[in-house]
PDB file of C-alpha atoms in Angstrom:
ATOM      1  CA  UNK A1288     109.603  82.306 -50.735  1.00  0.00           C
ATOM      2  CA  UNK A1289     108.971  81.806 -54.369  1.00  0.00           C
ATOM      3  CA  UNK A1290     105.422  81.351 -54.858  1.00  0.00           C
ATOM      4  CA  UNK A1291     103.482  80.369 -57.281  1.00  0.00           C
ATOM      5  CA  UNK A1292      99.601  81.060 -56.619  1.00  0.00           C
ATOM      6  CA  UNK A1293      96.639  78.945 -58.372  1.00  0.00           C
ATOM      7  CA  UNK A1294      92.898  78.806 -57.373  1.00  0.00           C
ATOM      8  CA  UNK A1295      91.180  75.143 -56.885  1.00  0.00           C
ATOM      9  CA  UNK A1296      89.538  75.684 -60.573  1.00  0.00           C
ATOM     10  CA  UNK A1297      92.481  75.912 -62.165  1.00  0.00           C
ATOM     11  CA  UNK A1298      94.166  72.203 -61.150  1.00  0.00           C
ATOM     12  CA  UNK A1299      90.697  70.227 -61.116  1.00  0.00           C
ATOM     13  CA  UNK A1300      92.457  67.119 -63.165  1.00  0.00           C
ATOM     14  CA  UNK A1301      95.833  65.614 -63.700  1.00  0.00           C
ATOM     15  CA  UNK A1302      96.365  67.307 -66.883  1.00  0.00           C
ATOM     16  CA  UNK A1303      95.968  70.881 -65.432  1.00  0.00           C
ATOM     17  CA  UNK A1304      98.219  70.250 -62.116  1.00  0.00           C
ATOM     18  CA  UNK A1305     100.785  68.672 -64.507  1.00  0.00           C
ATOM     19  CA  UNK A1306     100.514  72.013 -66.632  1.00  0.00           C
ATOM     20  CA  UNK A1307     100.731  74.217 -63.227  1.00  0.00           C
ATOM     21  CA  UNK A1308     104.259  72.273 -61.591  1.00  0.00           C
ATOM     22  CA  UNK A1309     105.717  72.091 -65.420  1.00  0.00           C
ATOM     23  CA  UNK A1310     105.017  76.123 -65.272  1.00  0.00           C
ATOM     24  CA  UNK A1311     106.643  76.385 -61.751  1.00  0.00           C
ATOM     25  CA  UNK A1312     109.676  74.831 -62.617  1.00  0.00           C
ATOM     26  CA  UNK A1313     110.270  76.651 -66.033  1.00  0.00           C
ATOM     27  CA  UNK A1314     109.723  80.115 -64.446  1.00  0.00           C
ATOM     28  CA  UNK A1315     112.023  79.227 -61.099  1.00  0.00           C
ATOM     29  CA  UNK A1316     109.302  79.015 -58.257  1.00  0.00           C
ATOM     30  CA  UNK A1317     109.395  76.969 -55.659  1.00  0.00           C
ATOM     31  CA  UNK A1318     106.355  77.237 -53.433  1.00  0.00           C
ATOM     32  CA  UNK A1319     103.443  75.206 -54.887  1.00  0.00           C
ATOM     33  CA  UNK A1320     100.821  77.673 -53.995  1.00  0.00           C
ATOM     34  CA  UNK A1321      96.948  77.315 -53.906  1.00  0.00           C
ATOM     35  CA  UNK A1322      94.409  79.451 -52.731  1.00  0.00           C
ATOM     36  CA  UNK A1323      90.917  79.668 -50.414  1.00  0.00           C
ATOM     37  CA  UNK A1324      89.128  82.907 -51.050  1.00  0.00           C
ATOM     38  CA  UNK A1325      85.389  83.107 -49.893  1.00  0.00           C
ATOM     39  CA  UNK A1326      84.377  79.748 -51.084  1.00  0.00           C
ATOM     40  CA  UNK A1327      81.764  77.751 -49.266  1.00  0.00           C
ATOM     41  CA  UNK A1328      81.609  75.099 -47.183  1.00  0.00           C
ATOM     42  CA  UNK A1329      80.644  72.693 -49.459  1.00  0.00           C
ATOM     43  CA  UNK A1330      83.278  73.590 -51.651  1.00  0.00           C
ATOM     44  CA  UNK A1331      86.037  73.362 -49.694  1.00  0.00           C
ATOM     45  CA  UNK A1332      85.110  69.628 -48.487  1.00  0.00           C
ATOM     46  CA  UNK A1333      83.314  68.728 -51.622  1.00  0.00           C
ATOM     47  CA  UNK A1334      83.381  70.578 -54.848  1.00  0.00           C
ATOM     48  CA  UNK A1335      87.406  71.353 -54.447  1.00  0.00           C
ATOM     49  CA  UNK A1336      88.621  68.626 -52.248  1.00  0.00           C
ATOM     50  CA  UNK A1337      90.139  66.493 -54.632  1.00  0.00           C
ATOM     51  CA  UNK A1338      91.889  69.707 -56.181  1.00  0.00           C
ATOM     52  CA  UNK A1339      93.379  70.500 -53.091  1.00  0.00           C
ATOM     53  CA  UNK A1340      94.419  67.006 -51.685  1.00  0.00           C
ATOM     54  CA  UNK A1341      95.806  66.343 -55.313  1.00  0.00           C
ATOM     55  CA  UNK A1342      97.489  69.573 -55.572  1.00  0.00           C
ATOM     56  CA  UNK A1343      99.652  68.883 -52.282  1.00  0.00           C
ATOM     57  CA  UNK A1344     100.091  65.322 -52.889  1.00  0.00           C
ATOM     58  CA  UNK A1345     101.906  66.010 -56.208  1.00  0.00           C
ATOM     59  CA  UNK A1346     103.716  68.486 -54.831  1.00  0.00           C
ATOM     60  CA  UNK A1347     104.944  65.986 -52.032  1.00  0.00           C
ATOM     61  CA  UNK A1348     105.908  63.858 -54.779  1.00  0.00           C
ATOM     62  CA  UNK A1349     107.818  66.728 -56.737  1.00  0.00           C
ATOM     63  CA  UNK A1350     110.000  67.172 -53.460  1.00  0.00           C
ATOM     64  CA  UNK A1351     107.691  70.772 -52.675  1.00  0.00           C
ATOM     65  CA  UNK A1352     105.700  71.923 -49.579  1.00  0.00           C
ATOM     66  CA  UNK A1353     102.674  72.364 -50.379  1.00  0.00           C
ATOM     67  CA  UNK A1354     101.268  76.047 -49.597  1.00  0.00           C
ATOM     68  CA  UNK A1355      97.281  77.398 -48.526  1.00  0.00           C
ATOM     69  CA  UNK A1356      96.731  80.394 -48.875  1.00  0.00           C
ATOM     70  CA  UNK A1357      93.392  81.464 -46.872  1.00  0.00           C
ATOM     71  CA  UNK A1358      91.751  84.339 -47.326  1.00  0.00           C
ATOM     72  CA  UNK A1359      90.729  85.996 -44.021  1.00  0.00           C
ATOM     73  CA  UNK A1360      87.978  89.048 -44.698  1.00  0.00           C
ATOM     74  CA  UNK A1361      85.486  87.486 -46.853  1.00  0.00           C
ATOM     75  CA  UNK A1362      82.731  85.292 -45.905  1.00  0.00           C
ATOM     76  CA  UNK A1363      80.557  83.350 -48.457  1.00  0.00           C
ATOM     77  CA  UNK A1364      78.283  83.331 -45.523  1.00  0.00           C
ATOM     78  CA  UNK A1365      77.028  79.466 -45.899  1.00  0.00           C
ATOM     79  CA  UNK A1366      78.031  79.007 -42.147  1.00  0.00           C
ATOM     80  CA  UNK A1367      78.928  82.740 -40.749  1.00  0.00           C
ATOM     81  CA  UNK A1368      75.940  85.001 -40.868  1.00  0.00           C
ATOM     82  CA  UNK A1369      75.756  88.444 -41.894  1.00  0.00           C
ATOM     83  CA  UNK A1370      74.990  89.365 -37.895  1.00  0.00           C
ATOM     84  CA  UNK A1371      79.023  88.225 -37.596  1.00  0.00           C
ATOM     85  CA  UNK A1372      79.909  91.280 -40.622  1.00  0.00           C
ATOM     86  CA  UNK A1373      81.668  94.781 -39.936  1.00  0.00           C
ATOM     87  CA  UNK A1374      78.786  97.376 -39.516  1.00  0.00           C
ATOM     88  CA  UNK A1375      79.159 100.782 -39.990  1.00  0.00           C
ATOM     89  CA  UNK A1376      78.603 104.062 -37.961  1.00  0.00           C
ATOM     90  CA  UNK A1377      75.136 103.542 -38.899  1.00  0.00           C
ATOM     91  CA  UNK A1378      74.946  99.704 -38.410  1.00  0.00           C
ATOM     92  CA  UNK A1379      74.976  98.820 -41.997  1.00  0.00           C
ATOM     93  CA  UNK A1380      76.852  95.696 -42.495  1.00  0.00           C
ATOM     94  CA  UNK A1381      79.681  95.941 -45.604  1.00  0.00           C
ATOM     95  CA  UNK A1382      78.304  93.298 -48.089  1.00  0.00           C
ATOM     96  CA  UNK A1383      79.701  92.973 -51.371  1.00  0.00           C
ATOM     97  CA  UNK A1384      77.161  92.813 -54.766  1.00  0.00           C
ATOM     98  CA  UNK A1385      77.984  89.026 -55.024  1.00  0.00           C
ATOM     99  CA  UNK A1386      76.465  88.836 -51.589  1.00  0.00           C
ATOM    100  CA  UNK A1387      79.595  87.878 -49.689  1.00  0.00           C
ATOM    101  CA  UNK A1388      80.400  90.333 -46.531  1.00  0.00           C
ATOM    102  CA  UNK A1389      83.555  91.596 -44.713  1.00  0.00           C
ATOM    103  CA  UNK A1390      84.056  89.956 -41.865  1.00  0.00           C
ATOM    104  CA  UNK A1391      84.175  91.332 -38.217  1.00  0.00           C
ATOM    105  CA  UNK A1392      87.456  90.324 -36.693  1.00  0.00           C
ATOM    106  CA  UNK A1393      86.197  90.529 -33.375  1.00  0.00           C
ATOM    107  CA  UNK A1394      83.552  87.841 -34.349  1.00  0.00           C
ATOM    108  CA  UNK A1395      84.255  84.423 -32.271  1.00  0.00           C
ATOM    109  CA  UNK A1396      82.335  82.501 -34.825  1.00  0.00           C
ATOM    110  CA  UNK A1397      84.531  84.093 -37.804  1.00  0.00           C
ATOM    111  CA  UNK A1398      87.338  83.469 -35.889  1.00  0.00           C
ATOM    112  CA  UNK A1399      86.433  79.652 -34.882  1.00  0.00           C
ATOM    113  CA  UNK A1400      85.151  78.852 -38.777  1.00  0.00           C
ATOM    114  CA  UNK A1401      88.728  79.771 -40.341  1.00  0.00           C
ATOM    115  CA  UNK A1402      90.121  77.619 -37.323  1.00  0.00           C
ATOM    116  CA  UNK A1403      87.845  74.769 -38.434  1.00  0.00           C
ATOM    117  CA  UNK A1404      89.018  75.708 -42.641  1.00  0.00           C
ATOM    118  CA  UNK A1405      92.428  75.376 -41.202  1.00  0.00           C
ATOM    119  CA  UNK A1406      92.233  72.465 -39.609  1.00  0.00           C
ATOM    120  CA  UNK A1407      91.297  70.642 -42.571  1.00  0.00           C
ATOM    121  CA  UNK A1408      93.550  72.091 -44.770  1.00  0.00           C
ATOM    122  CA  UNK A1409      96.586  70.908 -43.197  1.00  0.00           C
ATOM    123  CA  UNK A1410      95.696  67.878 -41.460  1.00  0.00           C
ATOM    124  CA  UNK A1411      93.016  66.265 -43.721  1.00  0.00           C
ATOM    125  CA  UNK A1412      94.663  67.988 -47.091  1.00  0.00           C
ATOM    126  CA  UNK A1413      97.991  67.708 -45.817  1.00  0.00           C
ATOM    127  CA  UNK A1414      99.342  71.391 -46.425  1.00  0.00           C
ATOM    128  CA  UNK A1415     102.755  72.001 -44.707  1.00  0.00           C
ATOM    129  CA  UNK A1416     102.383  75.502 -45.197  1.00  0.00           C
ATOM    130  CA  UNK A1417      99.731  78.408 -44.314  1.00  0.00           C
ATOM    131  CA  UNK A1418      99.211  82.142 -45.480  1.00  0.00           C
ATOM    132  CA  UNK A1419      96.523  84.176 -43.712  1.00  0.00           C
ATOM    133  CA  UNK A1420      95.583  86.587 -46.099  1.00  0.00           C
ATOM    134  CA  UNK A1421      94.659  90.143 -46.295  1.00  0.00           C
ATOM    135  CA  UNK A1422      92.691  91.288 -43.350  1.00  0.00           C
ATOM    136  CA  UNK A1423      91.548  94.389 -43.682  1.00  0.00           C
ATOM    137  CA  UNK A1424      88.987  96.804 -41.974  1.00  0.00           C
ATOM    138  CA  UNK A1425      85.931  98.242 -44.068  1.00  0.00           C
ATOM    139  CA  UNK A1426      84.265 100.604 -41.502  1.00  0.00           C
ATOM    140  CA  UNK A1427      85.931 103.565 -39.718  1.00  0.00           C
ATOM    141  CA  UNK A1428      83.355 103.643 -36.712  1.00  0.00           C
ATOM    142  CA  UNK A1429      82.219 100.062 -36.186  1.00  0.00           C
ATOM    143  CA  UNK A1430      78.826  99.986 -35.934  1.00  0.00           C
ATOM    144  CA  UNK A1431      76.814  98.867 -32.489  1.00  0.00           C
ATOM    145  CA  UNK A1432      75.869  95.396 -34.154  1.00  0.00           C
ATOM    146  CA  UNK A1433      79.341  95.075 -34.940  1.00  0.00           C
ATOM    147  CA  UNK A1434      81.178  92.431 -32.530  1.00  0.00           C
ATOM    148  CA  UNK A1435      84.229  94.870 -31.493  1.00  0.00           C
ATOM    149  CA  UNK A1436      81.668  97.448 -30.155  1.00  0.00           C
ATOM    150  CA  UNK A1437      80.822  95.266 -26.990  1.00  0.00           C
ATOM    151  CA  UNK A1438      84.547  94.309 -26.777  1.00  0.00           C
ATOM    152  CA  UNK A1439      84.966  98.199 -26.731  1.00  0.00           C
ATOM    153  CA  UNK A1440      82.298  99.347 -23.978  1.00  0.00           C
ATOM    154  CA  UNK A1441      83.249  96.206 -21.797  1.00  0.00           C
ATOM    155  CA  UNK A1442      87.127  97.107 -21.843  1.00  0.00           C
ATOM    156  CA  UNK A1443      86.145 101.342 -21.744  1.00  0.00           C
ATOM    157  CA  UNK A1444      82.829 101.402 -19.643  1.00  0.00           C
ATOM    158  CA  UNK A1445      84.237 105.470 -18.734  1.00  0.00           C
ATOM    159  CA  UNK A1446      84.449 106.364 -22.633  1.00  0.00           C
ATOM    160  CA  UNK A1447      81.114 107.704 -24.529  1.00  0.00           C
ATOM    161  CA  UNK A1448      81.556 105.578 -27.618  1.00  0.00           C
ATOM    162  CA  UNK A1449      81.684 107.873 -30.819  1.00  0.00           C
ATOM    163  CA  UNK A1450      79.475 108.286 -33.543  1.00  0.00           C
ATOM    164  CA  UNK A1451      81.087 110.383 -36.075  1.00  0.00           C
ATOM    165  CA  UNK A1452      84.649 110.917 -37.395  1.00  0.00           C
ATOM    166  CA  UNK A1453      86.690 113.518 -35.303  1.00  0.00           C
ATOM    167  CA  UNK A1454      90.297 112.976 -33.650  1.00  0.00           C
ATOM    168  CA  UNK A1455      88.579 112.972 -30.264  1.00  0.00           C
ATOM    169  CA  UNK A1456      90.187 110.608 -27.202  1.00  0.00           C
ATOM    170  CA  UNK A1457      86.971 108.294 -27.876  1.00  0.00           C
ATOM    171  CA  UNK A1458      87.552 107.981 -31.612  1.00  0.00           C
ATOM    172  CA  UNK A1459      91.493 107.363 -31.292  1.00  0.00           C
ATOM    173  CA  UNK A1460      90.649 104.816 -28.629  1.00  0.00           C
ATOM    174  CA  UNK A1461      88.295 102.871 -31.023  1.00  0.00           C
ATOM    175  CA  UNK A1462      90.919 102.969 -33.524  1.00  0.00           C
ATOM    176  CA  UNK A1463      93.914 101.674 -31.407  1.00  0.00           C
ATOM    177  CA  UNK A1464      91.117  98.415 -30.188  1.00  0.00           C
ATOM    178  CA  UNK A1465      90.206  97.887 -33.572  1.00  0.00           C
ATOM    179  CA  UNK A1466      94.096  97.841 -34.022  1.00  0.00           C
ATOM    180  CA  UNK A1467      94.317  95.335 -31.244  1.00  0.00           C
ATOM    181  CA  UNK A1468      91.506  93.332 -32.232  1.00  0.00           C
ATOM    182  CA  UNK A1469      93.180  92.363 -35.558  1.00  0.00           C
ATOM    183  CA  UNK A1470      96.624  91.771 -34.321  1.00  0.00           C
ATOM    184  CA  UNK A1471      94.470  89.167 -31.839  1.00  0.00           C
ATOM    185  CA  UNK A1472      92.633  87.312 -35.046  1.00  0.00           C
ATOM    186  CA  UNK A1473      96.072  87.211 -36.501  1.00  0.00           C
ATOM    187  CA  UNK A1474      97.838  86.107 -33.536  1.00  0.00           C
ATOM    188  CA  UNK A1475      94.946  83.210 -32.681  1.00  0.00           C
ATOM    189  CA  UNK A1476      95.236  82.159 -36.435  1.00  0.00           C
ATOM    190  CA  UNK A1477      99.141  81.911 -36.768  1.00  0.00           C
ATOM    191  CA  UNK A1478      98.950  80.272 -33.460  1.00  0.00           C
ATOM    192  CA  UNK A1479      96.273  77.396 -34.053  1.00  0.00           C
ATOM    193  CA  UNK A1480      97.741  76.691 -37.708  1.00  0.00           C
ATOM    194  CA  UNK A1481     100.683  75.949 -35.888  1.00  0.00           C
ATOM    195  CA  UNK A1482      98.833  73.756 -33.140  1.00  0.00           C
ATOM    196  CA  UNK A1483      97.457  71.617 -35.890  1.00  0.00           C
ATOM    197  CA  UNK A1484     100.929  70.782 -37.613  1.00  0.00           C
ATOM    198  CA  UNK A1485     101.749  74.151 -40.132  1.00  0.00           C
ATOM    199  CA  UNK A1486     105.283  73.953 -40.313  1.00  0.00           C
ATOM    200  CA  UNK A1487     105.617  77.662 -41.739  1.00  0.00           C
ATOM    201  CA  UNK A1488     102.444  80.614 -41.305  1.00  0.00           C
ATOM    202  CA  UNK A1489     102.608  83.902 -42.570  1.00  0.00           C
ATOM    203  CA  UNK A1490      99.835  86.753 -42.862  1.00  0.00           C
ATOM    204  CA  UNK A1491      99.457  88.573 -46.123  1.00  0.00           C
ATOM    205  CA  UNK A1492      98.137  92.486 -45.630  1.00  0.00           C
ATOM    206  CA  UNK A1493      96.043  93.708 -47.887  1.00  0.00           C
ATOM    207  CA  UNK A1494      97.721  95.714 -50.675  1.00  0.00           C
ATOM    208  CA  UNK A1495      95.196  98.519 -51.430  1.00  0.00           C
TER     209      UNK A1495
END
């Protein structure tokens, strides 16, 4: 896959979509490729739908898939609270300075909201294809308001949960469920998008 990535701002009108598939086809792509990444709500079924319905209706017409690309970590936090973020050691959940957090992965309500983005995407919008993209852990130590730490005590009731960063049995455990955890969001995510019609799904790991 050749793809060519774009955010919803950037192919608001006919003029600038005709500029992005003109630019595809000079430089050899050939995955019409658009973006989600932390916007709200609103945005997605307001503010941007046009730009994304138009975007994968032209590039039905051009002969293309059309590609989403939707970012999995942050949350704008219009419809996921902060009580859903990855907490620290010290139960301090990771927000960003725009106000946007990292999401837990163990969060159900994280988890059901990028269902509910997906859904839309490819069966109101019309995308054939779906990229998942970089999740990535925060915290080393989640946190007791973080959602994996009663997913850890239920599934290791015999293990004293730990509190500080040492290659103890307890720590390595946490570390091999948080491991598990995310291969599960991943897993549910690929799975649903393909549920609701995604011909092609792919995950995208965070690169740094």
């Amino acid at each position: 896959m050749n793809a060519l990535p774009v955010g919803p701002q950037r192919v608001m009108d006919a003029d600038a979509r005709a500029t992005y598939f003109a630019d595809l086809e000079r430089w050899g792509f050939d995955i019409p490729y658009i973006a989600y990444y932390a916007a709200t709500y609103q945005q997605v079924t307001e503010d941007f739908r046009s730009a994304y319905a138009e975007f994968a209706e032209e590039a039905h017409r051009r002969g293309y898939p059309a590609c989403i690309q939707i970012q999995v970590t942050v949350n704008a936090g219009d419809r996921v609270g902060v009580e859903e973020a990855q907490h620290d050691v010290n139960n301090k959940p990771d927000i960003r300075e725009d106000g946007k957090s990292f999401a837990s992965f163990s969060s159900r309500a994280w988890i059901d909201y990028l269902k509910e983005l997906t859904t839309i995407f490819v069966t109101r919008y019309g995308y054939d294809f779906v990229v998942f993209e970089e999740p990535m852990y925060r915290v080393d130590i989640p946190g007791t308001k973080d959602p994996l730490y009663a997913q850890f005590v239920e599934a290791h009731p015999g293990i004293e949960y730990p509190t500080k960063r040492e290659e103890t049995s307890a720590y390595l455990a946490v570390q091999e469920a948080k491991a598990d955890a995310l291969v599960s969001f991943c897993q549910e995510l690929v799975e649903h998008a393909k549920s609701v019609g995604a011909k092609k799904v792919g995950i995208m790991p965070w690169f740094f």
